[in-house]
Amino acid sequence: MNYDHRAVLVGLQIKQTDDEFYRAMDELELLAKTASVETVLKAVQRLDSPVRATYIGSGKLTEIKAAAADLDADTVIFDQQLTPMQFKNLNEALGVEVLDRTGLILRIFSDQARTREARLQVEHANLQYVLPRLAGMWTHFGRQAGSSGSMSNRGVGETQIELDRRHIERRMAELERELKAIERERATQRERRLRSELPKVALVGYTNAGKSTLMNRLLELSLSPSEVKREEKKVHVKDALFVTLDTTVRKIEPPSGHPFLLSDTVGFINELPASLVKAFRSTLEEVKYADILLQVVDISDPMHDVCEKVTEDTLREIGAAALPMIIVCNKLDKAEDPGLTAKRVRNKVYISADKNEGIDLLLEAIEDEIANMRKECALLLPYDKGSLLHRLQENGDVVSSEYRPDGVLVKAVVRKEYIKYLKSFMVEE
Ligand SMILES: Nc1nc2c(ncn2[C@@H]2O[C@H](COP(=O)(O)OP(=O)(O)OP(=O)(O)O)[C@@H](O)[C@H]2O)c(=O)[nH]1
Ligand SMILES: [Mg+2]
């Protein structure tokens, strides 16, 4: 792999256990890799609390500066979000580009954003992050431009910062207006989907857990062989973080079983930066309109418990914690325990999306949840209610129908909350 940058990663271990801390450092390395940054050194410091002005102690700072020079690193990445003051001081002290975890995640989001909405959301999050850090960035760019950052240059820098600030604020207001308009469009689309009686199933989970891979597997069930080959309906899969940033919805028609709508969306991560949560709120919130959640967990990750907790916390934050959920333990083929095979234990299913194992068990679990939300009833539909019959048929809800002089006697399985609208057509069998 060719990298664009070389970086020293700096971690500050405060309260975390070693396991938690090193997992977070590994994740930071994977984030860096996703952003095309090669990790040349992971430096660690243990302190009771971060140093207010410089995050790490001055001895460590000198050490890192020397290491960066020795190893030819052009970037130093810190494991937590730095305060604007820390950011400015570290920029001045280190003389190479300084990034914190938030800045790194923002960079990945910028690289991966494809749709217009995702691009606008990322730009907004970026500007929000940049605004209080302008002073620190000016130090950096000022130096890059060859100025010494001496007193005589300070005035120029400050005028520039003020101009930049006003420009950024204007752009942010513009972005907010555009995003509101897109959100309205999305609400209309959503309403259309809600009106469709198809059950809505949403993939959720930590980034890189295999959500998009699973979506493609399920999608293949509904495609003809030539469509499978063309791949155009499939979603993008990659061993990197935040490959998916927007929501894709596809209709899935299992060979046996009820059709449903499946959505794939942005993954979660521990301590998702606040500016991104805000910017991606409407994308994230899509999840709460689902009927059933599929929480995809990478069980080959030794710390997958942490990921599950992060997912559950995030779901609570967006008001989706009470929805029926199936836990999909994915990457079975890579799991440490070799005795583990595809199986289903109530609402927990062990699968390998990549190796196509256990998908049938997952479909059964989905089918059971769908059955839970539906109820069988007998209806006598007058002949002028043809469109209603058509809709029931289209959604695969009709079990049997019999044409009678006074209308069509239909046995159908419909969503429980829909029953109240059908009351007037209901008959005893
Ligand atoms: N070994 C193994 N790898 C898998 C499995 N499922 C997915 N992967 C791999 O895991 C990586 C991430 O898969 P994605 O489907 O892109 O994951 P995602 O959850 O959509 O990730 P983001 O969209 O980036 O949040 C890819 O390299 C997949 O090939 C599996 O069952 N076994
Ligand atoms: Mg994905």
Short mmCIF file of C-alpha atoms and ligand atoms in Angstrom, two decimals:
data_model
loop_
_atom_site.label_atom_id
_atom_site.label_comp_id
_atom_site.label_asym_id
_atom_site.label_seq_id
_atom_site.Cartn_x
_atom_site.Cartn_y
_atom_site.Cartn_z
CA MET A 1 0.00 0.00 0.00
CA ASN A 2 1.20 3.48 -0.83
CA TYR A 3 0.73 6.05 1.85
CA ASP A 4 0.55 9.82 1.47
CA HIS A 5 1.91 10.61 4.93
CA ARG A 6 3.99 9.20 7.76
CA ALA A 7 2.86 9.77 11.32
CA VAL A 8 3.78 9.33 14.94
CA LEU A 9 0.71 8.39 16.97
CA VAL A 10 0.59 9.70 20.51
CA GLY A 11 -1.60 8.08 23.15
CA LEU A 12 -2.24 9.30 26.66
CA GLN A 13 -3.30 6.56 29.02
CA ILE A 14 -5.23 8.03 31.91
CA LYS A 15 -7.94 5.83 33.32
CA GLN A 16 -8.30 3.12 30.68
CA THR A 17 -7.19 -0.46 31.29
CA ASP A 18 -4.32 -1.65 29.09
CA ASP A 19 -6.76 -3.62 26.92
CA GLU A 20 -9.00 -0.63 26.33
CA PHE A 21 -6.09 1.69 25.72
CA TYR A 22 -4.26 -0.51 23.22
CA ARG A 23 -7.44 -1.30 21.37
CA ALA A 24 -8.08 2.43 21.02
CA MET A 25 -4.50 2.87 19.76
CA ASP A 26 -4.96 0.07 17.21
CA GLU A 27 -8.18 1.69 16.09
CA LEU A 28 -6.37 5.02 15.74
CA GLU A 29 -3.79 3.28 13.55
CA LEU A 30 -6.57 1.83 11.37
CA LEU A 31 -8.15 5.27 11.14
CA ALA A 32 -4.77 6.65 10.05
CA LYS A 33 -4.38 3.87 7.51
CA THR A 34 -7.84 4.61 6.13
CA ALA A 35 -6.69 8.22 5.66
CA SER A 36 -3.56 7.01 3.83
CA VAL A 37 -1.28 7.79 6.75
CA GLU A 38 1.37 5.24 7.68
CA THR A 39 2.08 4.83 11.39
CA VAL A 40 5.83 4.85 11.99
CA LEU A 41 5.71 4.96 15.79
CA LYS A 42 3.16 4.67 18.58
CA ALA A 43 4.24 6.76 21.55
CA VAL A 44 2.56 6.32 24.92
CA GLN A 45 2.46 8.45 28.02
CA ARG A 46 0.75 7.64 31.31
CA LEU A 47 -0.53 10.59 33.32
CA ASP A 48 -3.27 11.30 35.88
CA SER A 49 -4.75 13.96 33.64
CA PRO A 50 -3.84 15.67 30.36
CA VAL A 51 -1.47 18.65 30.60
CA ARG A 52 -3.64 21.73 30.11
CA ALA A 53 -1.42 23.61 27.68
CA THR A 54 0.16 20.80 25.67
CA TYR A 55 -1.84 17.60 26.38
CA ILE A 56 1.37 15.65 27.08
CA GLY A 57 4.31 16.56 29.32
CA SER A 58 7.20 18.67 28.04
CA GLY A 59 9.74 15.83 28.25
CA LYS A 60 7.54 13.61 26.11
CA LEU A 61 6.98 16.46 23.70
CA THR A 62 10.73 16.87 23.10
CA GLU A 63 11.06 13.11 22.67
CA ILE A 64 8.29 13.02 20.07
CA LYS A 65 9.69 15.96 18.15
CA ALA A 66 13.04 14.17 17.88
CA ALA A 67 11.42 10.86 16.94
CA ALA A 68 9.35 12.53 14.23
CA ALA A 69 12.50 14.02 12.74
CA ASP A 70 14.43 10.72 12.98
CA LEU A 71 11.66 8.70 11.39
CA ASP A 72 10.91 11.29 8.76
CA ALA A 73 7.32 11.74 9.92
CA ASP A 74 5.36 14.69 8.57
CA THR A 75 2.41 14.33 10.96
CA VAL A 76 1.79 13.75 14.66
CA ILE A 77 -1.62 12.36 15.58
CA PHE A 78 -3.05 12.56 19.10
CA ASP A 79 -5.52 9.98 20.40
CA GLN A 80 -8.07 12.40 21.83
CA GLN A 81 -9.62 15.68 20.77
CA LEU A 82 -7.21 18.50 21.62
CA THR A 83 -8.47 21.81 22.93
CA PRO A 84 -7.89 24.75 20.56
CA MET A 85 -5.11 25.95 22.87
CA GLN A 86 -3.37 22.57 22.95
CA PHE A 87 -3.71 22.38 19.20
CA LYS A 88 -2.04 25.76 18.74
CA ASN A 89 0.77 25.06 21.22
CA LEU A 90 1.52 21.63 19.77
CA ASN A 91 1.57 23.02 16.27
CA GLU A 92 4.14 25.60 17.36
CA ALA A 93 6.22 23.13 19.34
CA LEU A 94 6.33 20.23 16.90
CA GLY A 95 6.84 21.96 13.59
CA VAL A 96 4.99 19.26 11.65
CA GLU A 97 1.29 18.85 10.98
CA VAL A 98 -0.70 18.14 14.13
CA LEU A 99 -3.93 16.17 13.97
CA ASP A 100 -6.18 14.89 16.71
CA ARG A 101 -8.57 11.93 16.51
CA THR A 102 -11.46 14.19 15.53
CA GLY A 103 -9.46 15.86 12.77
CA LEU A 104 -8.43 12.45 11.46
CA ILE A 105 -12.02 11.13 11.42
CA LEU A 106 -13.13 14.32 9.68
CA ARG A 107 -10.49 13.80 7.03
CA ILE A 108 -11.73 10.26 6.40
CA PHE A 109 -15.31 11.45 6.19
CA SER A 110 -14.24 14.11 3.65
CA ASP A 111 -12.47 11.49 1.54
CA GLN A 112 -15.34 9.03 1.64
CA ALA A 113 -18.30 11.37 1.19
CA ARG A 114 -19.94 10.64 -2.15
CA THR A 115 -23.49 11.92 -2.16
CA ARG A 116 -24.28 15.62 -2.10
CA GLU A 117 -25.83 15.37 1.35
CA ALA A 118 -22.85 13.53 2.82
CA ARG A 119 -20.50 16.11 1.30
CA LEU A 120 -22.44 19.04 2.74
CA GLN A 121 -22.67 17.37 6.15
CA VAL A 122 -18.94 16.74 6.20
CA GLU A 123 -18.12 20.26 5.12
CA HIS A 124 -20.28 21.64 7.91
CA ALA A 125 -18.66 19.39 10.50
CA ASN A 126 -15.23 20.38 9.22
CA LEU A 127 -15.87 24.10 9.45
CA GLN A 128 -17.33 23.74 12.91
CA TYR A 129 -14.15 21.98 13.97
CA VAL A 130 -11.86 24.47 12.25
CA LEU A 131 -13.49 27.65 13.57
CA PRO A 132 -12.06 27.65 17.13
CA ARG A 133 -8.72 26.30 15.84
CA LEU A 134 -8.00 28.95 13.25
CA ALA A 135 -5.23 30.51 15.33
CA GLY A 136 -3.38 27.18 15.55
CA MET A 137 -3.77 26.55 11.85
CA TRP A 138 -2.53 29.99 10.98
CA THR A 139 0.69 29.24 12.88
CA HIS A 140 1.13 26.22 10.72
CA PHE A 141 0.30 27.76 7.37
CA GLY A 142 2.25 30.89 8.28
CA ARG A 143 5.32 28.81 8.84
CA GLN A 144 4.73 26.81 5.70
CA ALA A 145 4.69 30.03 3.73
CA GLY A 146 8.18 30.68 5.03
CA SER A 147 7.39 33.37 7.58
CA SER A 148 9.00 33.10 10.96
CA GLY A 149 5.88 33.68 13.00
CA SER A 150 7.63 36.65 14.60
CA MET A 151 5.91 39.67 16.12
CA SER A 152 5.79 41.57 12.85
CA ASN A 153 3.74 38.85 11.24
CA ARG A 154 1.26 38.54 14.04
CA GLY A 155 -0.92 41.42 12.88
CA VAL A 156 -1.26 39.94 9.40
CA GLY A 157 -2.21 36.59 10.91
CA GLU A 158 -4.90 38.08 13.08
CA THR A 159 -6.53 40.03 10.26
CA GLN A 160 -6.46 36.90 8.19
CA ILE A 161 -8.03 34.88 11.00
CA GLU A 162 -10.81 37.44 11.37
CA LEU A 163 -11.52 37.33 7.61
CA ASP A 164 -11.45 33.55 7.61
CA ARG A 165 -13.78 33.43 10.59
CA ARG A 166 -16.41 35.60 8.92
CA HIS A 167 -16.12 33.66 5.71
CA ILE A 168 -16.54 30.34 7.54
CA GLU A 169 -19.56 31.53 9.48
CA ARG A 170 -21.27 32.65 6.29
CA ARG A 171 -20.55 29.33 4.60
CA MET A 172 -21.85 27.38 7.60
CA ALA A 173 -25.16 29.27 7.51
CA GLU A 174 -25.42 28.52 3.78
CA LEU A 175 -24.74 24.83 4.37
CA GLU A 176 -27.34 24.68 7.11
CA ARG A 177 -29.95 26.06 4.73
CA GLU A 178 -29.08 23.54 2.02
CA LEU A 179 -29.08 20.65 4.47
CA LYS A 180 -32.50 21.66 5.79
CA ALA A 181 -33.87 21.50 2.24
CA ILE A 182 -32.38 18.03 1.73
CA GLU A 183 -33.80 16.91 5.06
CA ARG A 184 -37.27 17.99 3.90
CA GLU A 185 -36.86 15.96 0.70
CA ARG A 186 -35.77 13.01 2.76
CA ALA A 187 -38.83 13.33 5.01
CA THR A 188 -41.05 13.10 1.93
CA GLN A 189 -39.25 9.98 0.72
CA ARG A 190 -39.48 8.50 4.17
CA GLU A 191 -43.21 9.13 4.31
CA ARG A 192 -43.59 7.29 1.04
CA ARG A 193 -41.64 4.39 2.47
CA LEU A 194 -43.68 4.43 5.68
CA ARG A 195 -46.86 4.28 3.66
CA SER A 196 -45.56 1.18 1.96
CA GLU A 197 -46.50 -1.66 4.25
CA LEU A 198 -43.25 -3.50 3.79
CA PRO A 199 -41.42 -4.09 7.06
CA LYS A 200 -38.36 -1.90 7.42
CA VAL A 201 -35.16 -3.53 8.60
CA ALA A 202 -32.09 -1.42 9.37
CA LEU A 203 -28.46 -2.52 9.59
CA VAL A 204 -26.65 -0.81 12.44
CA GLY A 205 -23.33 -1.35 14.18
CA TYR A 206 -19.74 -0.35 14.60
CA THR A 207 -17.85 0.76 11.52
CA ASN A 208 -16.17 -2.09 9.59
CA ALA A 209 -18.37 -4.76 11.24
CA GLY A 210 -19.60 -5.98 7.85
CA LYS A 211 -22.96 -4.23 7.44
CA SER A 212 -22.56 -3.50 3.75
CA THR A 213 -21.23 -7.01 3.05
CA LEU A 214 -24.35 -8.42 4.69
CA MET A 215 -26.56 -6.08 2.71
CA ASN A 216 -25.03 -7.38 -0.51
CA ARG A 217 -25.51 -10.99 0.59
CA LEU A 218 -29.19 -10.40 1.31
CA LEU A 219 -29.59 -8.42 -1.87
CA GLU A 220 -28.22 -11.29 -3.96
CA LEU A 221 -31.21 -13.34 -2.85
CA SER A 222 -33.50 -10.99 -4.74
CA LEU A 223 -31.45 -10.44 -7.86
CA SER A 224 -31.35 -12.45 -11.03
CA PRO A 225 -27.94 -14.01 -11.83
CA SER A 226 -27.24 -11.36 -14.47
CA GLU A 227 -28.07 -8.60 -11.98
CA VAL A 228 -25.76 -10.17 -9.40
CA LYS A 229 -22.96 -10.01 -11.93
CA ARG A 230 -23.61 -6.38 -12.85
CA GLU A 231 -23.24 -5.41 -9.20
CA GLU A 232 -24.91 -2.05 -9.80
CA LYS A 233 -27.39 -2.43 -6.96
CA LYS A 234 -24.74 -3.51 -4.53
CA VAL A 235 -23.19 -1.25 -1.94
CA HIS A 236 -19.50 -0.59 -1.51
CA VAL A 237 -17.46 -2.83 0.80
CA LYS A 238 -13.88 -2.27 1.95
CA ASP A 239 -11.58 -3.08 4.85
CA ALA A 240 -11.51 0.50 6.05
CA LEU A 241 -13.47 2.67 8.44
CA PHE A 242 -16.48 4.72 7.40
CA VAL A 243 -16.76 3.40 3.88
CA THR A 244 -20.52 3.93 4.07
CA LEU A 245 -21.61 7.47 4.92
CA ASP A 246 -25.13 7.73 3.61
CA THR A 247 -28.20 5.58 3.73
CA THR A 248 -29.06 3.08 1.00
CA VAL A 249 -32.43 1.33 1.00
CA ARG A 250 -33.08 -1.83 -1.02
CA LYS A 251 -36.01 -4.17 -1.29
CA ILE A 252 -35.12 -7.72 -0.29
CA GLU A 253 -37.22 -10.64 -1.50
CA PRO A 254 -36.10 -13.84 0.23
CA PRO A 255 -36.92 -17.04 -1.70
CA SER A 256 -39.32 -18.05 1.05
CA GLY A 257 -40.49 -15.46 3.49
CA HIS A 258 -41.84 -11.98 3.51
CA PRO A 259 -40.19 -9.21 1.48
CA PHE A 260 -38.77 -6.29 3.43
CA LEU A 261 -36.90 -3.03 2.94
CA LEU A 262 -33.32 -3.12 4.15
CA SER A 263 -31.25 -0.02 4.89
CA ASP A 264 -27.49 0.28 5.25
CA THR A 265 -26.08 3.39 6.85
CA VAL A 266 -23.10 5.09 8.46
CA GLY A 267 -21.35 3.02 11.12
CA PHE A 268 -20.72 4.07 14.68
CA ILE A 269 -17.41 4.57 16.47
CA ASN A 270 -16.38 5.12 20.06
CA GLU A 271 -16.57 8.85 20.83
CA LEU A 272 -17.86 9.94 17.46
CA PRO A 273 -16.83 13.61 17.37
CA ALA A 274 -19.65 15.90 18.48
CA SER A 275 -19.51 18.00 15.30
CA LEU A 276 -20.04 14.86 13.22
CA VAL A 277 -22.92 13.65 15.37
CA LYS A 278 -24.56 17.01 14.83
CA ALA A 279 -23.90 17.09 11.11
CA PHE A 280 -24.98 13.48 10.57
CA ARG A 281 -27.94 13.65 12.93
CA SER A 282 -30.55 13.31 10.19
CA THR A 283 -28.72 10.38 8.54
CA LEU A 284 -28.31 8.65 11.90
CA GLU A 285 -31.90 9.28 12.88
CA GLU A 286 -33.22 7.43 9.84
CA VAL A 287 -32.65 4.31 11.90
CA LYS A 288 -35.45 5.10 14.32
CA TYR A 289 -38.07 4.69 11.61
CA ALA A 290 -37.17 1.02 11.23
CA ASP A 291 -39.35 -1.85 12.47
CA ILE A 292 -36.44 -4.17 13.19
CA LEU A 293 -32.75 -3.51 13.77
CA LEU A 294 -29.96 -5.86 12.75
CA GLN A 295 -27.02 -5.04 14.96
CA VAL A 296 -23.93 -6.34 13.19
CA VAL A 297 -21.06 -7.21 15.53
CA ASP A 298 -17.58 -8.27 14.40
CA ILE A 299 -17.01 -11.18 16.79
CA SER A 300 -13.45 -11.67 15.54
CA ASP A 301 -12.63 -8.37 17.27
CA PRO A 302 -11.48 -9.28 20.79
CA MET A 303 -13.04 -6.08 22.10
CA HIS A 304 -16.39 -6.47 20.40
CA ASP A 305 -18.17 -5.92 23.74
CA VAL A 306 -16.99 -2.32 23.63
CA CYS A 307 -18.38 -1.96 20.09
CA GLU A 308 -21.74 -3.36 21.18
CA LYS A 309 -21.89 -0.90 24.03
CA VAL A 310 -21.03 2.00 21.74
CA THR A 311 -23.76 0.89 19.32
CA GLU A 312 -26.32 0.63 22.09
CA ASP A 313 -25.38 4.04 23.51
CA THR A 314 -25.64 5.61 20.07
CA LEU A 315 -29.03 3.99 19.47
CA ARG A 316 -30.24 5.38 22.79
CA GLU A 317 -29.01 8.85 21.82
CA ILE A 318 -30.98 8.84 18.57
CA GLY A 319 -34.11 7.39 20.19
CA ALA A 320 -33.94 3.93 18.58
CA ALA A 321 -33.08 1.80 21.60
CA ALA A 322 -36.54 0.28 22.10
CA LEU A 323 -36.87 -1.24 18.61
CA PRO A 324 -36.86 -5.04 18.22
CA MET A 325 -33.30 -6.10 17.54
CA ILE A 326 -31.48 -9.11 16.14
CA ILE A 327 -27.82 -9.37 17.10
CA VAL A 328 -25.81 -10.56 14.10
CA CYS A 329 -22.45 -11.95 15.22
CA ASN A 330 -20.50 -11.66 11.98
CA LYS A 331 -17.05 -12.79 10.77
CA LEU A 332 -17.52 -16.24 12.27
CA ASP A 333 -14.82 -17.51 9.88
CA LYS A 334 -12.27 -15.24 11.57
CA ALA A 335 -13.39 -15.79 15.17
CA GLU A 336 -10.82 -16.91 17.73
CA ASP A 337 -12.93 -19.82 18.92
CA PRO A 338 -12.66 -22.39 16.10
CA GLY A 339 -15.53 -24.45 17.56
CA LEU A 340 -18.00 -21.69 16.80
CA THR A 341 -20.36 -22.51 13.93
CA ALA A 342 -23.31 -20.84 12.29
CA LYS A 343 -26.20 -20.99 14.73
CA ARG A 344 -29.14 -19.12 16.09
CA VAL A 345 -29.87 -18.61 19.75
CA ARG A 346 -33.19 -16.73 20.00
CA ASN A 347 -32.47 -13.26 18.65
CA LYS A 348 -28.74 -13.82 18.27
CA VAL A 349 -27.42 -15.30 15.01
CA TYR A 350 -23.83 -16.32 14.25
CA ILE A 351 -22.94 -15.85 10.60
CA SER A 352 -20.20 -15.11 8.13
CA ALA A 353 -21.49 -12.60 5.62
CA ASP A 354 -18.30 -12.95 3.62
CA LYS A 355 -18.40 -16.76 3.42
CA ASN A 356 -22.18 -16.86 3.07
CA GLU A 357 -22.70 -18.94 6.23
CA GLY A 358 -25.76 -18.76 8.45
CA ILE A 359 -27.68 -16.38 6.17
CA ASP A 360 -30.65 -18.79 6.19
CA LEU A 361 -30.70 -18.67 10.00
CA LEU A 362 -30.65 -14.90 9.92
CA LEU A 363 -33.55 -14.86 7.46
CA GLU A 364 -35.50 -17.11 9.83
CA ALA A 365 -34.87 -14.71 12.69
CA ILE A 366 -35.99 -11.78 10.53
CA GLU A 367 -39.06 -13.74 9.44
CA ASP A 368 -39.96 -14.41 13.09
CA GLU A 369 -39.67 -10.74 13.98
CA ILE A 370 -41.81 -9.81 10.99
CA ALA A 371 -44.40 -12.40 12.06
CA ASN A 372 -44.37 -10.80 15.51
CA MET A 373 -45.38 -7.46 14.11
CA ARG A 374 -48.17 -8.91 11.94
CA LYS A 375 -51.49 -10.60 12.50
CA GLU A 376 -53.76 -12.70 10.32
CA CYS A 377 -57.26 -11.46 9.58
CA ALA A 378 -60.17 -12.15 7.22
CA LEU A 379 -61.51 -9.24 5.14
CA LEU A 380 -64.40 -8.85 2.77
CA LEU A 381 -63.31 -6.20 0.30
CA PRO A 382 -66.05 -4.70 -1.89
CA TYR A 383 -65.19 -4.67 -5.61
CA ASP A 384 -64.68 -0.90 -5.58
CA LYS A 385 -61.77 -1.36 -3.14
CA GLY A 386 -59.59 -2.97 -5.78
CA SER A 387 -56.65 -0.73 -4.99
CA LEU A 388 -56.59 -1.92 -1.40
CA LEU A 389 -56.54 -5.54 -2.55
CA HIS A 390 -53.78 -4.66 -4.97
CA ARG A 391 -51.70 -3.16 -2.18
CA LEU A 392 -52.15 -6.17 0.06
CA GLN A 393 -51.07 -8.40 -2.81
CA GLU A 394 -48.10 -6.29 -3.67
CA ASN A 395 -46.82 -6.44 -0.13
CA GLY A 396 -47.14 -10.22 -0.12
CA ASP A 397 -49.73 -10.08 2.65
CA VAL A 398 -52.45 -12.15 1.00
CA VAL A 399 -52.74 -15.77 2.11
CA SER A 400 -55.84 -16.64 0.07
CA SER A 401 -58.61 -14.88 -1.84
CA GLU A 402 -62.02 -15.97 -2.96
CA TYR A 403 -64.30 -14.02 -5.29
CA ARG A 404 -67.83 -13.73 -3.96
CA PRO A 405 -70.89 -11.84 -5.19
CA ASP A 406 -70.47 -9.11 -2.57
CA GLY A 407 -66.70 -8.74 -2.84
CA VAL A 408 -63.42 -10.56 -2.44
CA LEU A 409 -62.95 -12.59 0.71
CA VAL A 410 -59.30 -12.16 1.58
CA LYS A 411 -57.25 -13.84 4.21
CA ALA A 412 -54.24 -11.68 4.85
CA VAL A 413 -51.45 -11.18 7.33
CA VAL A 414 -51.07 -7.48 7.98
CA ARG A 415 -49.10 -5.24 10.27
CA LYS A 416 -50.70 -5.01 13.70
CA GLU A 417 -50.89 -1.22 13.67
CA TYR A 418 -52.65 -1.38 10.31
CA ILE A 419 -55.56 -3.45 11.63
CA LYS A 420 -57.46 -0.41 12.87
CA TYR A 421 -57.76 0.94 9.32
CA LEU A 422 -59.20 -2.37 8.11
CA LYS A 423 -61.74 -2.78 10.90
CA SER A 424 -64.73 -1.97 8.68
CA PHE A 425 -63.87 -4.79 6.23
CA MET A 426 -63.22 -7.45 8.83
CA VAL A 427 -65.42 -10.51 8.89
CA GLU A 428 -65.68 -13.65 10.99
CA GLU A 429 -64.56 -16.67 9.03
N1 LIG B 1 -13.44 -12.56 7.39
C1 LIG B 1 -14.58 -11.91 7.18
N2 LIG B 1 -14.53 -10.64 6.74
C2 LIG B 1 -15.71 -9.98 6.56
C3 LIG B 1 -16.97 -10.59 6.82
N3 LIG B 1 -17.94 -9.69 6.56
C4 LIG B 1 -17.31 -8.56 6.14
N4 LIG B 1 -15.97 -8.73 6.13
C5 LIG B 1 -14.94 -7.75 5.73
O1 LIG B 1 -14.94 -6.67 6.64
C6 LIG B 1 -14.60 -5.45 5.98
C7 LIG B 1 -15.66 -4.40 6.24
O2 LIG B 1 -16.86 -4.79 5.62
P1 LIG B 1 -18.02 -3.75 5.26
O3 LIG B 1 -19.19 -4.56 4.84
O4 LIG B 1 -17.52 -2.69 4.36
O5 LIG B 1 -18.29 -3.14 6.71
P2 LIG B 1 -19.31 -1.95 7.13
O6 LIG B 1 -19.87 -2.35 8.47
O7 LIG B 1 -20.27 -1.66 6.06
O8 LIG B 1 -18.24 -0.76 7.34
P3 LIG B 1 -18.40 0.85 7.11
O9 LIG B 1 -19.37 1.11 6.03
O10 LIG B 1 -17.00 1.25 6.76
O11 LIG B 1 -18.81 1.39 8.45
C8 LIG B 1 -14.46 -5.81 4.50
O12 LIG B 1 -13.10 -6.01 4.23
C9 LIG B 1 -15.24 -7.11 4.37
O13 LIG B 1 -14.78 -7.93 3.32
C10 LIG B 1 -16.97 -11.95 7.28
O14 LIG B 1 -17.99 -12.58 7.52
N5 LIG B 1 -15.75 -12.54 7.44
MG MG B 2 -20.57 -0.02 4.92
#
